[in-house]
């Protein structure tokens, strides 16, 4: 946690000197005139779909803005943990939404996508929309995970109850209406279930179905630009389009069947694939030993031994044993393959990464970046809105070059050029002086050295 560092960076980089305390949230003075921000997520939009399929509307969007080819997201690469990381800047172990299915051993509460409204699960972090409202502004949201929950005692005025049947047009229409009729709306979040849904059903290798759904998604991006244009918001507000994770192909030939390795009554499964959360019902070391030897394409970890790089052990909601399948492998208790495409795997896998594109007055035009971390988006969004970030795992320094206000590549290039020219000039001056000296001494190249006068008359060269 480096909150003071981020705060300093935000203030230093934006030239701000004043802040305003509203309730328990600090609002930076420039927040008053910073344009609103719209954050859009297309679930399961794998980064390299951009190279494999055609996106005329998305291309139009980022050619006049910024494209980040790949985001390194957080483990587990599932929908709920990653959507919460995008809006808190925290790893899953720090914000507490560790998976889309959870069990809390202390309160004995259960969490699932269908049962996600209890603030208990969300209150370990403060999402950006809560900070926005605490700063005296308004936030609006259409289906973004968690936005219909009363987090930190805040319920959004402009929100939907989750209903997958509500069309993209309806979600977008409400968002733009809230943003145009209430000028205090500083932040809005819009969520759409595709291409995740089709990726699960058909698998990302089904190019016919993926072409169909990605064309539909690109159409929605066109609709988004059109709607923002119609409502006078296009070019006035900052818009970020991103996703939570990618997708990989699964197969009935790549099944890991737990009941083949261990007595079914000796363990309980909280979440299953591709990361299984296991509660042993008998001696933990025996259960762990059997699961460790279960399959060459699955790793088993005791909670304390989960690798630090995954940031996935320091939370009471992580179960005693964690199983992680290799890419494309599916863990089942018994039975067949549940879906042809899946995500949730190790977050270093490129197939698990989403992309990001941005457009608006704050962003450079036609600027491309190879990657940054999805947790870096949070300090960037706080900077854009003009509110102080909460403690987070992201870094504004990683993302600031996307902004038109930041002196970045150009300054480094200019400094490099000046230093280069100085080095060349100095070298030439030295060489010139050296040559000049040699010219003076050239008439006597074989002269005897006259340094010593020791009586030795032997010539050095003959
Ligand atoms: Zn999914």
CSV table of C-alpha atoms and ligand atoms in Angstrom, one decimal:
chain,number,residue,atom,x,y,z
A,1,UNK,CA,0.0,0.0,0.0
A,2,UNK,CA,1.5,3.3,-1.1
A,3,UNK,CA,-1.3,5.8,-0.6
A,4,UNK,CA,0.9,8.7,0.3
A,5,UNK,CA,3.0,8.0,-2.8
A,6,UNK,CA,0.1,7.9,-5.1
A,7,UNK,CA,-1.4,11.0,-3.6
A,8,UNK,CA,1.9,12.8,-4.0
A,9,UNK,CA,2.1,11.6,-7.6
A,10,UNK,CA,-1.4,12.7,-8.4
A,11,UNK,CA,-0.8,16.1,-6.8
A,12,UNK,CA,2.7,16.5,-8.3
A,13,UNK,CA,1.7,15.4,-11.7
A,14,UNK,CA,-1.4,17.5,-12.0
A,15,UNK,CA,0.1,20.6,-10.4
A,16,UNK,CA,-2.6,20.6,-7.7
A,17,UNK,CA,-1.9,22.1,-4.3
A,18,UNK,CA,-5.3,22.2,-2.7
A,19,UNK,CA,-7.7,19.6,-1.5
A,20,UNK,CA,-11.2,19.8,0.0
A,21,UNK,CA,-12.4,17.5,2.8
A,22,UNK,CA,-15.9,16.3,2.3
A,23,UNK,CA,-17.2,13.8,4.8
A,24,UNK,CA,-14.4,11.2,5.1
A,25,UNK,CA,-13.2,11.6,1.5
A,26,UNK,CA,-10.8,14.1,0.1
A,27,UNK,CA,-11.7,15.8,-3.1
A,28,UNK,CA,-8.9,17.5,-5.0
A,29,UNK,CA,-9.8,21.1,-6.0
A,30,UNK,CA,-9.4,20.6,-9.7
A,31,UNK,CA,-12.1,17.9,-9.5
A,32,UNK,CA,-14.7,20.6,-9.9
A,33,UNK,CA,-13.9,21.2,-13.5
A,34,UNK,CA,-12.6,17.8,-14.5
A,35,UNK,CA,-14.9,16.1,-17.1
A,36,UNK,CA,-17.0,13.1,-16.1
A,37,UNK,CA,-15.7,9.6,-16.7
A,38,UNK,CA,-17.5,6.6,-18.2
A,39,UNK,CA,-16.0,3.2,-17.6
A,40,UNK,CA,-17.3,0.4,-19.9
A,41,UNK,CA,-16.6,-3.3,-19.5
A,42,UNK,CA,-17.3,-6.0,-22.1
A,43,UNK,CA,-16.9,-9.2,-20.1
A,44,UNK,CA,-14.4,-11.7,-21.3
A,45,UNK,CA,-12.9,-9.6,-24.1
A,46,UNK,CA,-9.6,-11.4,-24.6
A,47,UNK,CA,-6.7,-9.0,-25.6
A,48,UNK,CA,-5.7,-10.9,-28.7
A,49,UNK,CA,-9.2,-10.8,-30.2
A,50,UNK,CA,-8.0,-7.4,-31.4
A,51,UNK,CA,-5.5,-9.1,-33.7
A,52,UNK,CA,-7.7,-12.0,-34.9
A,53,UNK,CA,-11.0,-10.2,-35.6
A,54,UNK,CA,-12.2,-7.0,-37.2
A,55,UNK,CA,-13.4,-4.1,-35.0
A,56,UNK,CA,-14.1,-1.1,-37.2
A,57,UNK,CA,-15.9,0.9,-34.5
A,58,UNK,CA,-13.4,0.1,-31.7
A,59,UNK,CA,-10.6,1.1,-34.1
A,60,UNK,CA,-12.3,4.4,-34.7
A,61,UNK,CA,-12.6,4.9,-30.9
A,62,UNK,CA,-8.9,4.3,-30.1
A,63,UNK,CA,-7.4,5.8,-33.2
A,64,UNK,CA,-8.5,9.1,-31.8
A,65,UNK,CA,-7.4,8.0,-28.3
A,66,UNK,CA,-5.3,5.4,-26.5
A,67,UNK,CA,-5.0,1.7,-27.0
A,68,UNK,CA,-3.4,-0.5,-24.4
A,69,UNK,CA,-2.8,-3.9,-26.1
A,70,UNK,CA,-2.9,-6.0,-22.9
A,71,UNK,CA,-3.7,-5.6,-19.2
A,72,UNK,CA,-2.2,-7.9,-16.6
A,73,UNK,CA,-5.2,-8.6,-14.5
A,74,UNK,CA,-5.5,-10.1,-11.0
A,75,UNK,CA,-5.7,-13.7,-9.8
A,76,UNK,CA,-8.1,-15.4,-10.0
A,77,UNK,CA,-8.9,-14.2,-13.5
A,78,UNK,CA,-12.7,-14.4,-12.8
A,79,UNK,CA,-15.4,-11.8,-13.3
A,80,UNK,CA,-16.2,-10.6,-9.8
A,81,UNK,CA,-12.6,-10.3,-8.5
A,82,UNK,CA,-11.4,-8.5,-11.5
A,83,UNK,CA,-14.3,-6.1,-11.8
A,84,UNK,CA,-13.7,-5.1,-8.1
A,85,UNK,CA,-10.0,-4.8,-8.7
A,86,UNK,CA,-10.6,-2.3,-11.6
A,87,UNK,CA,-12.6,0.0,-9.4
A,88,UNK,CA,-10.5,-0.4,-6.2
A,89,UNK,CA,-6.9,-0.8,-7.5
A,90,UNK,CA,-6.6,-3.8,-5.1
A,91,UNK,CA,-5.6,-7.4,-5.5
A,92,UNK,CA,-8.3,-9.9,-4.7
A,93,UNK,CA,-6.7,-10.8,-1.3
A,94,UNK,CA,-7.0,-7.1,-0.3
A,95,UNK,CA,-10.5,-6.3,-1.5
A,96,UNK,CA,-12.1,-9.5,-0.4
A,97,UNK,CA,-14.0,-10.5,-3.6
A,98,UNK,CA,-11.8,-13.6,-4.1
A,99,UNK,CA,-14.0,-15.5,-6.5
A,100,UNK,CA,-17.4,-15.6,-8.0
A,101,UNK,CA,-18.3,-18.3,-5.4
A,102,UNK,CA,-17.1,-17.9,-1.8
A,103,UNK,CA,-17.6,-19.2,1.7
A,104,UNK,CA,-16.7,-17.3,4.9
A,105,UNK,CA,-15.7,-19.8,7.6
A,106,UNK,CA,-16.4,-17.3,10.5
A,107,UNK,CA,-19.9,-16.2,9.7
A,108,UNK,CA,-20.7,-19.3,7.6
A,109,UNK,CA,-22.0,-17.0,4.9
A,110,UNK,CA,-22.1,-18.0,1.2
A,111,UNK,CA,-21.5,-15.7,-1.8
A,112,UNK,CA,-22.5,-16.4,-5.4
A,113,UNK,CA,-23.4,-14.4,-8.5
A,114,UNK,CA,-27.0,-15.0,-7.7
A,115,UNK,CA,-26.5,-14.1,-4.0
A,116,UNK,CA,-24.1,-11.1,-4.0
A,117,UNK,CA,-26.1,-8.3,-2.3
A,118,UNK,CA,-24.8,-8.7,1.3
A,119,UNK,CA,-22.4,-5.7,2.0
A,120,UNK,CA,-20.4,-8.0,4.2
A,121,UNK,CA,-18.5,-9.3,1.1
A,122,UNK,CA,-17.8,-5.9,-0.4
A,123,UNK,CA,-17.0,-3.8,2.7
A,124,UNK,CA,-13.3,-4.7,2.8
A,125,UNK,CA,-12.6,-2.1,0.1
A,126,UNK,CA,-14.0,1.2,-1.0
A,127,UNK,CA,-14.9,1.2,-4.7
A,128,UNK,CA,-14.4,4.4,-6.7
A,129,UNK,CA,-18.2,5.1,-7.0
A,130,UNK,CA,-18.4,5.2,-3.1
A,131,UNK,CA,-15.5,7.7,-3.0
A,132,UNK,CA,-17.1,9.8,-5.8
A,133,UNK,CA,-20.3,10.0,-3.7
A,134,UNK,CA,-18.4,10.7,-0.5
A,135,UNK,CA,-16.7,13.6,-2.4
A,136,UNK,CA,-20.1,15.2,-3.0
A,137,UNK,CA,-20.5,14.1,-6.6
A,138,UNK,CA,-22.9,11.5,-8.0
A,139,UNK,CA,-22.0,8.1,-9.6
A,140,UNK,CA,-24.2,6.1,-12.0
A,141,UNK,CA,-24.0,2.4,-12.9
A,142,UNK,CA,-25.6,-0.1,-15.2
A,143,UNK,CA,-25.0,-3.7,-14.0
A,144,UNK,CA,-21.3,-3.3,-13.0
A,145,UNK,CA,-20.8,-6.0,-10.3
A,146,UNK,CA,-21.3,-4.5,-6.8
A,147,UNK,CA,-22.9,-1.2,-7.9
A,148,UNK,CA,-26.3,-2.4,-6.6
A,149,UNK,CA,-24.9,-3.3,-3.2
A,150,UNK,CA,-25.0,-0.9,-0.2
A,151,UNK,CA,-21.2,-0.7,0.2
A,152,UNK,CA,-19.8,1.5,3.1
A,153,UNK,CA,-23.4,2.5,3.8
A,154,UNK,CA,-23.8,4.1,0.3
A,155,UNK,CA,-26.5,3.1,-2.1
A,156,UNK,CA,-26.3,4.7,-5.6
A,157,UNK,CA,-29.3,6.8,-6.7
A,158,UNK,CA,-28.6,6.0,-10.3
A,159,UNK,CA,-28.4,2.2,-10.6
A,160,UNK,CA,-30.1,-1.0,-11.8
A,161,UNK,CA,-30.8,-4.2,-10.1
A,162,UNK,CA,-28.9,-6.9,-12.0
A,163,UNK,CA,-30.9,-8.4,-14.8
A,164,UNK,CA,-29.2,-9.9,-17.8
A,165,UNK,CA,-32.3,-9.5,-19.9
A,166,UNK,CA,-31.9,-5.7,-19.9
A,167,UNK,CA,-30.5,-4.8,-23.4
A,168,UNK,CA,-27.3,-2.9,-24.0
A,169,UNK,CA,-29.3,-0.1,-25.5
A,170,UNK,CA,-31.4,0.3,-22.4
A,171,UNK,CA,-28.3,0.3,-20.1
A,172,UNK,CA,-26.6,2.8,-22.3
A,173,UNK,CA,-29.7,5.0,-22.7
A,174,UNK,CA,-30.1,5.3,-18.9
A,175,UNK,CA,-26.4,6.1,-18.4
A,176,UNK,CA,-26.4,8.9,-20.9
A,177,UNK,CA,-29.6,10.2,-19.6
A,178,UNK,CA,-28.3,10.3,-16.0
A,179,UNK,CA,-25.1,12.0,-17.2
A,180,UNK,CA,-26.8,14.7,-19.2
A,181,UNK,CA,-29.6,15.5,-16.7
A,182,UNK,CA,-27.6,15.5,-13.6
A,183,UNK,CA,-24.3,17.5,-14.0
A,184,UNK,CA,-23.0,16.2,-10.6
A,185,UNK,CA,-22.6,12.7,-12.1
A,186,UNK,CA,-18.8,12.4,-12.3
A,187,UNK,CA,-18.4,8.7,-12.7
A,188,UNK,CA,-20.5,6.1,-14.6
A,189,UNK,CA,-19.9,2.4,-15.1
A,190,UNK,CA,-21.5,0.2,-17.8
A,191,UNK,CA,-21.3,-3.6,-17.9
A,192,UNK,CA,-22.2,-6.0,-20.7
A,193,UNK,CA,-22.1,-9.8,-20.5
A,194,UNK,CA,-20.6,-10.5,-24.0
A,195,UNK,CA,-18.3,-11.9,-25.4
A,196,UNK,CA,-17.9,-13.9,-22.1
A,197,UNK,CA,-21.2,-15.7,-22.5
A,198,UNK,CA,-20.4,-16.9,-26.0
A,199,UNK,CA,-16.8,-17.6,-25.2
A,200,UNK,CA,-18.0,-20.1,-22.4
A,201,UNK,CA,-20.6,-21.8,-24.6
A,202,UNK,CA,-18.7,-22.2,-27.9
A,203,UNK,CA,-15.1,-21.8,-26.8
A,204,UNK,CA,-12.8,-19.0,-28.1
A,205,UNK,CA,-11.5,-21.3,-30.9
A,206,UNK,CA,-14.9,-21.4,-32.5
A,207,UNK,CA,-14.2,-18.6,-35.0
A,208,UNK,CA,-17.7,-18.6,-36.5
A,209,UNK,CA,-19.4,-17.9,-33.2
A,210,UNK,CA,-16.7,-15.6,-32.0
A,211,UNK,CA,-16.9,-13.6,-35.3
A,212,UNK,CA,-20.6,-13.3,-34.8
A,213,UNK,CA,-20.5,-12.1,-31.1
A,214,UNK,CA,-17.5,-9.8,-31.6
A,215,UNK,CA,-19.2,-8.1,-34.5
A,216,UNK,CA,-22.2,-7.6,-32.2
A,217,UNK,CA,-19.9,-6.2,-29.5
A,218,UNK,CA,-18.2,-3.9,-32.0
A,219,UNK,CA,-21.7,-2.8,-33.1
A,220,UNK,CA,-22.4,-1.8,-29.5
A,221,UNK,CA,-19.2,0.3,-29.4
A,222,UNK,CA,-20.5,2.0,-32.5
A,223,UNK,CA,-23.8,2.6,-30.7
A,224,UNK,CA,-22.0,4.0,-27.7
A,225,UNK,CA,-20.1,6.5,-29.8
A,226,UNK,CA,-23.3,7.4,-31.7
A,227,UNK,CA,-25.3,7.9,-28.4
A,228,UNK,CA,-22.5,10.0,-26.9
A,229,UNK,CA,-22.5,12.1,-30.0
A,230,UNK,CA,-26.3,12.5,-30.0
A,231,UNK,CA,-26.3,13.6,-26.3
A,232,UNK,CA,-23.4,16.0,-26.7
A,233,UNK,CA,-21.1,14.0,-24.5
A,234,UNK,CA,-18.7,12.7,-27.2
A,235,UNK,CA,-15.3,14.4,-26.9
A,236,UNK,CA,-16.4,16.2,-23.7
A,237,UNK,CA,-16.2,13.2,-21.3
A,238,UNK,CA,-13.5,10.7,-20.8
A,239,UNK,CA,-14.4,7.1,-21.8
A,240,UNK,CA,-12.6,3.9,-21.0
A,241,UNK,CA,-13.5,0.6,-22.6
A,242,UNK,CA,-11.9,-2.5,-21.1
A,243,UNK,CA,-12.7,-5.9,-19.7
A,244,UNK,CA,-12.1,-8.2,-16.7
A,245,UNK,CA,-10.3,-11.2,-18.3
A,246,UNK,CA,-9.8,-13.3,-21.4
A,247,UNK,CA,-10.9,-16.8,-22.3
A,248,UNK,CA,-9.2,-20.1,-23.2
A,249,UNK,CA,-10.4,-23.3,-25.0
A,250,UNK,CA,-11.3,-26.3,-22.9
A,251,UNK,CA,-11.8,-29.9,-24.0
A,252,UNK,CA,-13.4,-33.1,-22.7
A,253,UNK,CA,-9.9,-34.6,-23.3
A,254,UNK,CA,-8.5,-32.2,-20.6
A,255,UNK,CA,-10.5,-33.1,-17.5
A,256,UNK,CA,-9.2,-33.5,-13.9
A,257,UNK,CA,-11.6,-35.6,-11.9
A,258,UNK,CA,-11.1,-35.1,-8.2
A,259,UNK,CA,-13.2,-38.0,-7.1
A,260,UNK,CA,-10.7,-40.3,-8.9
A,261,UNK,CA,-8.0,-39.1,-6.6
A,262,UNK,CA,-9.6,-38.8,-3.2
A,263,UNK,CA,-12.5,-40.2,-1.2
A,264,UNK,CA,-15.5,-37.9,-1.9
A,265,UNK,CA,-16.5,-37.7,1.7
A,266,UNK,CA,-13.1,-36.4,2.8
A,267,UNK,CA,-13.4,-32.9,1.2
A,268,UNK,CA,-15.8,-30.1,0.4
A,269,UNK,CA,-15.6,-27.9,-2.7
A,270,UNK,CA,-16.5,-24.2,-2.4
A,271,UNK,CA,-15.4,-23.2,-5.9
A,272,UNK,CA,-14.3,-25.7,-8.5
A,273,UNK,CA,-12.6,-24.7,-11.7
A,274,UNK,CA,-10.1,-23.7,-12.9
A,275,UNK,CA,-9.1,-22.7,-9.3
A,276,UNK,CA,-10.7,-25.0,-6.7
A,277,UNK,CA,-11.2,-23.9,-3.1
A,278,UNK,CA,-11.2,-27.0,-1.0
A,279,UNK,CA,-12.1,-27.5,2.7
A,280,UNK,CA,-10.8,-30.8,4.0
A,281,UNK,CA,-13.2,-32.8,6.1
A,282,UNK,CA,-10.6,-35.3,7.3
A,283,UNK,CA,-6.9,-34.9,8.1
A,284,UNK,CA,-5.6,-32.0,6.1
A,285,UNK,CA,-2.2,-33.4,5.3
A,286,UNK,CA,-3.7,-36.6,3.8
A,287,UNK,CA,-6.2,-34.7,1.7
A,288,UNK,CA,-3.4,-32.3,0.5
A,289,UNK,CA,-1.1,-35.2,-0.3
A,290,UNK,CA,-3.8,-37.0,-2.4
A,291,UNK,CA,-4.7,-33.8,-4.2
A,292,UNK,CA,-1.0,-33.0,-4.8
A,293,UNK,CA,-0.5,-36.3,-6.6
A,294,UNK,CA,-3.9,-36.1,-8.4
A,295,UNK,CA,-2.9,-34.8,-11.8
A,296,UNK,CA,0.2,-33.5,-13.6
A,297,UNK,CA,-1.8,-30.5,-15.0
A,298,UNK,CA,-3.0,-29.4,-11.5
A,299,UNK,CA,-1.0,-27.8,-8.7
A,300,UNK,CA,-2.2,-28.0,-5.1
A,301,UNK,CA,-1.2,-25.4,-2.5
A,302,UNK,CA,-1.8,-25.2,1.2
A,303,UNK,CA,-3.1,-21.7,1.9
A,304,UNK,CA,0.1,-20.4,3.4
A,305,UNK,CA,2.2,-21.8,0.4
A,306,UNK,CA,0.3,-20.0,-2.3
A,307,UNK,CA,3.0,-18.1,-4.3
A,308,UNK,CA,3.3,-14.5,-3.3
A,309,UNK,CA,3.1,-13.3,-6.9
A,310,UNK,CA,-0.6,-14.4,-7.0
A,311,UNK,CA,-1.5,-12.1,-4.1
A,312,UNK,CA,-4.0,-14.7,-3.0
A,313,UNK,CA,-3.4,-15.9,0.5
A,314,UNK,CA,-3.9,-13.1,3.0
A,315,UNK,CA,-7.6,-13.3,3.5
A,316,UNK,CA,-9.8,-15.3,5.8
A,317,UNK,CA,-12.1,-16.3,2.9
A,318,UNK,CA,-9.3,-18.3,1.2
A,319,UNK,CA,-9.9,-21.9,1.9
A,320,UNK,CA,-7.2,-24.3,3.4
A,321,UNK,CA,-6.3,-25.9,0.1
A,322,UNK,CA,-6.2,-24.3,-3.3
A,323,UNK,CA,-6.0,-26.2,-6.6
A,324,UNK,CA,-4.9,-24.5,-9.8
A,325,UNK,CA,-5.4,-26.1,-13.2
A,326,UNK,CA,-3.0,-25.5,-16.1
A,327,UNK,CA,-4.3,-23.5,-19.0
A,328,UNK,CA,-7.2,-25.2,-20.8
A,329,UNK,CA,-7.7,-27.9,-18.1
A,330,UNK,CA,-11.0,-28.3,-16.2
A,331,UNK,CA,-11.4,-29.5,-12.7
A,332,UNK,CA,-14.5,-31.5,-11.9
A,333,UNK,CA,-15.6,-33.5,-8.9
A,334,UNK,CA,-16.9,-36.1,-11.3
A,335,UNK,CA,-18.8,-36.1,-14.6
A,336,UNK,CA,-18.2,-34.3,-17.9
A,337,UNK,CA,-17.0,-30.9,-19.2
A,338,UNK,CA,-19.2,-28.1,-18.0
A,339,UNK,CA,-18.2,-25.5,-20.7
A,340,UNK,CA,-16.0,-25.3,-23.8
A,341,UNK,CA,-14.4,-22.0,-22.9
A,342,UNK,CA,-13.2,-20.8,-19.4
A,343,UNK,CA,-11.1,-18.3,-17.5
A,344,UNK,CA,-9.8,-18.0,-14.0
A,345,UNK,CA,-6.4,-19.4,-14.7
A,346,UNK,CA,-3.0,-18.0,-13.7
A,347,UNK,CA,-2.9,-14.2,-14.4
A,348,UNK,CA,0.5,-14.4,-16.2
A,349,UNK,CA,-1.2,-16.3,-19.1
A,350,UNK,CA,-1.7,-13.9,-22.1
A,351,UNK,CA,-5.0,-15.7,-22.9
A,352,UNK,CA,-6.4,-14.4,-19.6
A,353,UNK,CA,-5.6,-10.8,-20.3
A,354,UNK,CA,-8.1,-8.2,-21.4
A,355,UNK,CA,-7.3,-4.9,-23.4
A,356,UNK,CA,-8.1,-1.3,-22.7
A,357,UNK,CA,-9.0,1.6,-24.9
A,358,UNK,CA,-9.6,5.2,-23.9
A,359,UNK,CA,-11.0,8.4,-25.5
A,360,UNK,CA,-11.6,11.9,-24.4
A,361,UNK,CA,-10.1,15.3,-23.6
A,362,UNK,CA,-7.6,13.8,-21.0
A,363,UNK,CA,-6.2,11.2,-23.4
A,364,UNK,CA,-3.6,11.4,-26.1
A,365,UNK,CA,-4.7,10.8,-29.6
A,366,UNK,CA,-3.4,7.8,-31.6
A,367,UNK,CA,-1.2,6.7,-28.7
A,368,UNK,CA,-0.5,3.0,-28.0
A,369,UNK,CA,0.9,1.2,-25.0
A,370,UNK,CA,1.9,-2.4,-24.7
A,371,UNK,CA,0.6,-3.1,-21.2
A,372,UNK,CA,0.0,-2.1,-17.6
A,373,UNK,CA,-1.6,-3.7,-14.6
A,374,UNK,CA,-5.3,-3.6,-14.3
A,375,UNK,CA,-4.9,-2.3,-10.7
A,376,UNK,CA,-3.1,0.8,-12.2
A,377,UNK,CA,-6.4,1.9,-13.7
A,378,UNK,CA,-7.8,3.0,-10.3
A,379,UNK,CA,-5.2,5.7,-9.6
A,380,UNK,CA,-5.6,6.9,-13.2
A,381,UNK,CA,-9.4,7.2,-12.8
A,382,UNK,CA,-9.1,9.0,-9.5
A,383,UNK,CA,-6.7,11.4,-11.2
A,384,UNK,CA,-9.2,11.9,-14.1
A,385,UNK,CA,-12.1,12.6,-11.7
A,386,UNK,CA,-10.1,14.7,-9.3
A,387,UNK,CA,-10.5,12.7,-6.1
A,388,UNK,CA,-7.8,11.4,-3.9
A,389,UNK,CA,-7.2,7.6,-4.3
A,390,UNK,CA,-7.7,5.2,-1.4
A,391,UNK,CA,-4.7,3.0,-0.5
A,392,UNK,CA,-4.2,0.7,-3.5
A,393,UNK,CA,-1.8,-1.7,-5.3
A,394,UNK,CA,-1.7,0.3,-8.5
A,395,UNK,CA,0.7,2.9,-9.8
A,396,UNK,CA,-0.2,6.2,-11.5
A,397,UNK,CA,3.4,6.3,-12.8
A,398,UNK,CA,2.7,3.2,-15.0
A,399,UNK,CA,-0.3,4.9,-16.8
A,400,UNK,CA,0.4,8.6,-16.8
A,401,UNK,CA,1.9,8.6,-20.3
A,402,UNK,CA,-1.6,7.9,-21.7
A,403,UNK,CA,-2.6,11.4,-20.7
A,404,UNK,CA,-2.1,14.5,-22.8
A,405,UNK,CA,-1.3,16.6,-19.7
A,406,UNK,CA,1.8,14.5,-18.9
A,407,UNK,CA,5.2,15.2,-20.2
A,408,UNK,CA,6.4,11.8,-20.8
A,409,UNK,CA,8.1,10.3,-23.9
A,410,UNK,CA,8.8,13.7,-25.4
A,411,UNK,CA,10.6,15.0,-22.4
A,412,UNK,CA,12.7,11.9,-22.1
A,413,UNK,CA,13.5,12.1,-25.8
A,414,UNK,CA,14.4,15.8,-25.6
A,415,UNK,CA,16.7,15.2,-22.6
A,416,UNK,CA,18.3,12.2,-24.4
A,417,UNK,CA,18.8,14.3,-27.5
A,418,UNK,CA,20.5,17.2,-25.6
A,419,UNK,CA,22.8,14.7,-23.7
A,420,UNK,CA,23.6,12.9,-27.0
A,421,UNK,CA,24.5,16.2,-28.8
A,422,UNK,CA,26.6,17.3,-25.8
A,423,UNK,CA,28.5,14.0,-25.8
A,424,UNK,CA,29.2,14.2,-29.5
A,425,UNK,CA,30.3,17.9,-29.3
A,426,UNK,CA,32.6,17.1,-26.4
A,427,UNK,CA,34.1,14.1,-28.2
A,428,UNK,CA,34.7,16.1,-31.4
A,429,UNK,CA,36.3,19.0,-29.4
A,430,UNK,CA,38.7,16.5,-27.6
A,431,UNK,CA,39.6,14.8,-30.8
A,432,UNK,CA,40.2,18.1,-32.5
A,433,UNK,CA,42.5,19.2,-29.7
A,434,UNK,CA,44.3,15.9,-29.7
A,435,UNK,CA,44.9,16.2,-33.5
A,436,UNK,CA,46.1,19.7,-33.1
A,437,UNK,CA,48.6,18.7,-30.4
A,438,UNK,CA,49.8,15.8,-32.6
A,439,UNK,CA,50.3,18.2,-35.5
A,440,UNK,CA,52.6,20.4,-33.4
A,441,UNK,CA,54.7,17.4,-32.3
A,442,UNK,CA,54.8,15.6,-35.7
A,443,UNK,CA,58.1,17.1,-37.0
A,444,UNK,CA,59.9,15.1,-34.3
A,445,UNK,CA,58.0,11.8,-34.0
A,446,UNK,CA,61.0,9.8,-32.9
A,447,UNK,CA,62.5,12.4,-30.6
A,448,UNK,CA,64.1,11.2,-27.5
A,449,UNK,CA,62.0,11.7,-24.4
A,450,UNK,CA,63.4,14.7,-22.5
A,451,UNK,CA,61.7,14.0,-19.2
A,452,UNK,CA,64.6,12.5,-17.4
A,453,UNK,CA,68.1,13.7,-17.3
A,454,UNK,CA,69.7,10.7,-15.7
A,455,UNK,CA,72.8,10.6,-17.8
A,456,UNK,CA,71.5,7.6,-19.7
A,457,UNK,CA,72.2,8.5,-23.3
A,458,UNK,CA,70.7,5.4,-24.8
A,459,UNK,CA,68.1,6.4,-27.4
A,460,UNK,CA,64.7,5.0,-26.9
A,461,UNK,CA,64.2,4.4,-30.6
A,462,UNK,CA,66.7,4.0,-33.3
B,1,LIG,ZN1,-17.1,-15.8,-17.5
